[in-house]
Amino acid sequence: MLEKQIPTTLTLFVITAWFVSFGTPAKAAPQPLPSGTESRPALTCSYRVAHVRANSFLNVRSSAALRSHRVGKLKVSDGRFAGACRPTNGWVAVNSSRGKPGWASGEYLRKTKDAPSSGTESRPALSCTYRVAHMRANGFLNVRSSAARHSSLVGKLKVSDGRFAGACQPTNGWVAVNSSQGKPGWASAKYLRKVTGK
């Protein structure tokens, strides 16, 4: 009985194909960070909405791009609010009127000469999410100009506001936040519950 011989080149091809298929696994490509969070700068300068009608608003987007998802808005009536001192590709890191972190077109912002508010010079980035806690459904929490109980009021946070941005770590029992109207300030950590972030 004659045996068929397998050509040497075919044998080498089969061995090479097996090694390529089952050899060392390829390294997974690093996953990009969520859009808009790559390197969000600190909000240490002060702005106003400009070049829009008095009763109008400016969209705040999830990343520094026109087609990115809308996360909120800034109204002309909000007055002064904090933003990054330098734009990124024509966009400025800000928080919306409801405190959502995002980006606004620098074309419709005017930097003001005055600082945002007392106590904001060394404010940490608002990269965690909170809710008002330990209060009645129609209650609110005072937002103050600095991390101190006797500092001036700049606004409030309502239970009905739902989620809003805040600093991940408290400073002397106070968390850097923006009020419901977008004013930068500080709220007592005792009445806040962290929803996301570390």
mmCIF file of C-alpha atoms in Angstrom:
data_model
loop_
_atom_site.group_PDB
_atom_site.id
_atom_site.type_symbol
_atom_site.label_atom_id
_atom_site.label_comp_id
_atom_site.label_asym_id
_atom_site.label_seq_id
_atom_site.Cartn_x
_atom_site.Cartn_y
_atom_site.Cartn_z
ATOM 1 C CA MET A 1 0.000 0.000 0.000
ATOM 2 C CA LEU A 2 1.429 3.356 -1.021
ATOM 3 C CA GLU A 3 1.517 6.150 1.494
ATOM 4 C CA LYS A 4 1.070 9.694 0.280
ATOM 5 C CA GLN A 5 3.799 12.003 1.422
ATOM 6 C CA ILE A 6 2.847 15.484 2.579
ATOM 7 C CA PRO A 7 5.142 18.020 0.968
ATOM 8 C CA THR A 8 7.565 19.732 3.381
ATOM 9 C CA THR A 9 6.393 23.220 2.396
ATOM 10 C CA LEU A 10 2.777 22.366 3.292
ATOM 11 C CA THR A 11 3.909 21.088 6.705
ATOM 12 C CA LEU A 12 5.809 24.321 7.389
ATOM 13 C CA PHE A 13 2.774 26.376 6.311
ATOM 14 C CA VAL A 14 0.465 24.494 8.724
ATOM 15 C CA ILE A 15 2.905 24.911 11.656
ATOM 16 C CA THR A 16 3.379 28.635 10.919
ATOM 17 C CA ALA A 17 -0.380 29.228 10.652
ATOM 18 C CA TRP A 18 -0.950 27.428 13.985
ATOM 19 C CA PHE A 19 1.688 29.577 15.731
ATOM 20 C CA VAL A 20 0.229 32.811 14.332
ATOM 21 C CA SER A 21 -3.301 31.787 15.357
ATOM 22 C CA PHE A 22 -2.518 30.426 18.824
ATOM 23 C CA GLY A 23 0.758 32.103 19.699
ATOM 24 C CA THR A 24 1.197 34.995 22.110
ATOM 25 C CA PRO A 25 -1.982 37.106 22.414
ATOM 26 C CA ALA A 26 -1.843 40.608 21.025
ATOM 27 C CA LYS A 27 -1.940 43.468 23.537
ATOM 28 C CA ALA A 28 -5.270 45.237 23.699
ATOM 29 C CA ALA A 29 -5.237 48.822 22.490
ATOM 30 C CA PRO A 30 -5.699 51.356 25.314
ATOM 31 C CA GLN A 31 -9.289 52.547 25.593
ATOM 32 C CA PRO A 32 -9.780 56.324 25.259
ATOM 33 C CA LEU A 33 -11.274 58.285 28.118
ATOM 34 C CA PRO A 34 -14.880 59.449 27.815
ATOM 35 C CA SER A 35 -15.245 62.430 25.503
ATOM 36 C CA GLY A 36 -14.553 65.778 27.176
ATOM 37 C CA THR A 37 -12.741 64.366 30.228
ATOM 38 C CA GLU A 38 -9.231 63.924 28.800
ATOM 39 C CA SER A 39 -7.630 66.973 30.414
ATOM 40 C CA ARG A 40 -10.268 69.343 31.730
ATOM 41 C CA PRO A 41 -8.496 72.420 33.150
ATOM 42 C CA ALA A 42 -9.358 74.135 36.437
ATOM 43 C CA LEU A 43 -12.083 76.825 36.239
ATOM 44 C CA THR A 44 -10.128 79.768 37.637
ATOM 45 C CA CYS A 45 -11.105 82.673 35.371
ATOM 46 C CA SER A 46 -14.365 84.604 35.168
ATOM 47 C CA TYR A 47 -16.645 85.004 32.124
ATOM 48 C CA ARG A 48 -19.982 86.330 30.919
ATOM 49 C CA VAL A 49 -22.049 85.187 27.931
ATOM 50 C CA ALA A 50 -21.520 87.686 25.081
ATOM 51 C CA HIS A 51 -22.788 88.411 21.543
ATOM 52 C CA VAL A 52 -26.264 86.904 22.148
ATOM 53 C CA ARG A 53 -29.641 88.494 22.964
ATOM 54 C CA ALA A 54 -30.366 89.327 26.625
ATOM 55 C CA ASN A 55 -33.040 86.615 26.952
ATOM 56 C CA SER A 56 -30.997 83.999 25.090
ATOM 57 C CA PHE A 57 -28.533 81.286 26.120
ATOM 58 C CA LEU A 58 -25.377 79.466 25.046
ATOM 59 C CA ASN A 59 -25.199 75.669 24.727
ATOM 60 C CA VAL A 60 -22.753 73.770 26.940
ATOM 61 C CA ARG A 61 -21.464 70.598 25.275
ATOM 62 C CA SER A 62 -19.897 67.374 26.562
ATOM 63 C CA SER A 63 -16.602 67.970 24.731
ATOM 64 C CA ALA A 64 -14.787 70.736 22.868
ATOM 65 C CA ALA A 65 -16.636 70.107 19.594
ATOM 66 C CA LEU A 66 -19.745 71.587 17.960
ATOM 67 C CA ARG A 67 -21.327 68.187 17.224
ATOM 68 C CA SER A 68 -20.822 66.801 20.743
ATOM 69 C CA HIS A 69 -23.776 66.074 23.037
ATOM 70 C CA ARG A 70 -25.473 69.060 24.741
ATOM 71 C CA VAL A 71 -25.261 68.810 28.559
ATOM 72 C CA GLY A 72 -26.841 72.146 29.480
ATOM 73 C CA LYS A 73 -26.748 75.865 28.830
ATOM 74 C CA LEU A 74 -25.464 79.209 30.130
ATOM 75 C CA LYS A 75 -27.899 82.108 30.170
ATOM 76 C CA VAL A 76 -27.014 85.771 29.715
ATOM 77 C CA SER A 77 -28.911 86.357 32.970
ATOM 78 C CA ASP A 78 -26.484 84.052 34.841
ATOM 79 C CA GLY A 79 -24.041 86.963 34.978
ATOM 80 C CA ARG A 80 -20.488 86.020 35.937
ATOM 81 C CA PHE A 81 -19.395 82.377 36.052
ATOM 82 C CA ALA A 82 -16.122 80.460 36.287
ATOM 83 C CA GLY A 83 -14.295 78.957 33.315
ATOM 84 C CA ALA A 84 -10.864 77.771 32.240
ATOM 85 C CA CYS A 85 -8.442 80.628 31.610
ATOM 86 C CA ARG A 86 -7.252 79.259 28.247
ATOM 87 C CA PRO A 87 -9.509 77.897 25.490
ATOM 88 C CA THR A 88 -8.991 74.441 23.966
ATOM 89 C CA ASN A 89 -9.513 74.491 20.184
ATOM 90 C CA GLY A 90 -11.728 77.560 20.609
ATOM 91 C CA TRP A 91 -13.771 76.047 23.467
ATOM 92 C CA VAL A 92 -13.698 76.987 27.164
ATOM 93 C CA ALA A 93 -14.238 74.488 29.978
ATOM 94 C CA VAL A 94 -17.212 75.680 32.072
ATOM 95 C CA ASN A 95 -20.106 74.338 34.095
ATOM 96 C CA SER A 96 -23.661 74.800 32.865
ATOM 97 C CA SER A 97 -26.221 76.877 34.778
ATOM 98 C CA ARG A 98 -27.179 73.651 36.602
ATOM 99 C CA GLY A 99 -23.577 72.759 37.415
ATOM 100 C CA LYS A 100 -22.950 70.125 34.721
ATOM 101 C CA PRO A 101 -19.300 70.109 33.555
ATOM 102 C CA GLY A 102 -18.833 70.812 29.852
ATOM 103 C CA TRP A 103 -17.476 73.154 27.182
ATOM 104 C CA ALA A 104 -18.786 76.403 25.665
ATOM 105 C CA SER A 105 -17.718 78.161 22.475
ATOM 106 C CA GLY A 106 -15.173 80.870 23.276
ATOM 107 C CA GLU A 107 -16.705 82.967 20.483
ATOM 108 C CA TYR A 108 -19.694 83.711 22.745
ATOM 109 C CA LEU A 109 -17.816 84.283 25.999
ATOM 110 C CA ARG A 110 -16.236 87.454 27.333
ATOM 111 C CA LYS A 111 -13.555 87.158 29.992
ATOM 112 C CA THR A 112 -14.122 89.620 32.835
ATOM 113 C CA LYS A 113 -11.316 91.372 34.688
ATOM 114 C CA ASP A 114 -12.605 90.520 38.152
ATOM 115 C CA ALA A 115 -12.081 87.114 39.767
ATOM 116 C CA PRO A 116 -15.070 84.738 39.767
ATOM 117 C CA SER A 117 -15.818 84.999 43.489
ATOM 118 C CA SER A 118 -14.081 85.086 46.817
ATOM 119 C CA GLY A 119 -12.605 81.693 47.636
ATOM 120 C CA THR A 120 -12.386 80.401 44.058
ATOM 121 C CA GLU A 121 -8.685 81.116 43.459
ATOM 122 C CA SER A 122 -7.648 77.625 44.582
ATOM 123 C CA ARG A 123 -10.910 75.823 43.898
ATOM 124 C CA PRO A 124 -10.444 72.183 42.914
ATOM 125 C CA ALA A 125 -11.890 70.823 39.673
ATOM 126 C CA LEU A 126 -15.564 69.807 39.900
ATOM 127 C CA SER A 127 -15.099 66.245 38.651
ATOM 128 C CA CYS A 128 -17.438 64.265 40.932
ATOM 129 C CA THR A 129 -21.252 64.200 41.036
ATOM 130 C CA TYR A 130 -23.490 64.895 44.055
ATOM 131 C CA ARG A 131 -27.090 65.259 45.209
ATOM 132 C CA VAL A 132 -28.452 67.325 48.100
ATOM 133 C CA ALA A 133 -29.124 64.929 51.001
ATOM 134 C CA HIS A 134 -30.786 64.880 54.465
ATOM 135 C CA MET A 135 -33.376 67.523 53.521
ATOM 136 C CA ARG A 136 -37.071 67.731 52.684
ATOM 137 C CA ALA A 137 -38.015 67.409 48.998
ATOM 138 C CA ASN A 138 -38.712 71.153 48.719
ATOM 139 C CA GLY A 139 -35.615 72.172 50.731
ATOM 140 C CA PHE A 140 -32.386 73.788 49.605
ATOM 141 C CA LEU A 141 -28.762 74.097 50.668
ATOM 142 C CA ASN A 142 -26.913 77.411 50.882
ATOM 143 C CA VAL A 143 -23.884 77.912 48.637
ATOM 144 C CA ARG A 144 -21.306 80.267 50.165
ATOM 145 C CA SER A 145 -18.457 82.331 48.729
ATOM 146 C CA SER A 146 -15.765 80.405 50.639
ATOM 147 C CA ALA A 147 -15.374 77.237 52.712
ATOM 148 C CA ALA A 148 -16.687 78.838 55.899
ATOM 149 C CA ARG A 149 -20.121 78.984 57.559
ATOM 150 C CA HIS A 150 -20.097 82.758 58.027
ATOM 151 C CA SER A 151 -19.014 83.648 54.468
ATOM 152 C CA SER A 152 -21.479 85.430 52.196
ATOM 153 C CA LEU A 153 -24.254 83.588 50.328
ATOM 154 C CA VAL A 154 -23.825 83.318 46.556
ATOM 155 C CA GLY A 155 -26.800 81.057 45.840
ATOM 156 C CA LYS A 156 -28.385 77.728 46.704
ATOM 157 C CA LEU A 157 -28.722 74.120 45.610
ATOM 158 C CA LYS A 158 -32.217 72.633 45.604
ATOM 159 C CA VAL A 159 -33.101 69.006 46.225
ATOM 160 C CA SER A 160 -35.041 69.201 42.958
ATOM 161 C CA ASP A 161 -31.834 70.084 41.050
ATOM 162 C CA GLY A 162 -30.945 66.387 41.045
ATOM 163 C CA ARG A 163 -27.322 65.662 40.169
ATOM 164 C CA PHE A 164 -24.687 68.396 39.998
ATOM 165 C CA ALA A 165 -20.889 68.612 39.808
ATOM 166 C CA GLY A 166 -18.634 69.124 42.814
ATOM 167 C CA ALA A 167 -15.035 68.656 43.959
ATOM 168 C CA CYS A 168 -14.200 65.050 44.793
ATOM 169 C CA GLN A 169 -12.616 65.872 48.171
ATOM 170 C CA PRO A 170 -14.032 68.269 50.782
ATOM 171 C CA THR A 171 -11.991 71.192 52.133
ATOM 172 C CA ASN A 172 -12.531 71.661 55.882
ATOM 173 C CA GLY A 173 -15.951 69.997 55.566
ATOM 174 C CA TRP A 174 -16.986 72.020 52.504
ATOM 175 C CA VAL A 175 -17.286 70.919 48.864
ATOM 176 C CA ALA A 176 -16.591 73.241 45.928
ATOM 177 C CA VAL A 177 -19.760 73.427 43.798
ATOM 178 C CA ASN A 178 -21.723 75.816 41.619
ATOM 179 C CA SER A 179 -25.112 77.072 42.749
ATOM 180 C CA SER A 180 -28.321 76.276 40.844
ATOM 181 C CA GLN A 181 -27.723 79.517 38.932
ATOM 182 C CA GLY A 182 -24.114 78.549 38.062
ATOM 183 C CA LYS A 183 -22.351 80.754 40.639
ATOM 184 C CA PRO A 184 -19.114 79.193 41.965
ATOM 185 C CA GLY A 185 -19.035 78.602 45.706
ATOM 186 C CA TRP A 186 -18.914 76.043 48.525
ATOM 187 C CA ALA A 187 -21.563 73.836 50.155
ATOM 188 C CA SER A 188 -21.481 71.917 53.433
ATOM 189 C CA ALA A 189 -20.407 68.304 52.830
ATOM 190 C CA LYS A 190 -22.790 67.240 55.621
ATOM 191 C CA TYR A 191 -25.759 67.815 53.298
ATOM 192 C CA LEU A 192 -24.300 66.288 50.143
ATOM 193 C CA ARG A 193 -24.292 62.685 48.929
ATOM 194 C CA LYS A 194 -21.654 61.677 46.369
ATOM 195 C CA VAL A 195 -23.191 59.857 43.400
ATOM 196 C CA THR A 196 -20.167 59.295 41.147
ATOM 197 C CA GLY A 197 -16.404 59.745 41.453
ATOM 198 C CA LYS A 198 -13.832 58.975 44.128
#
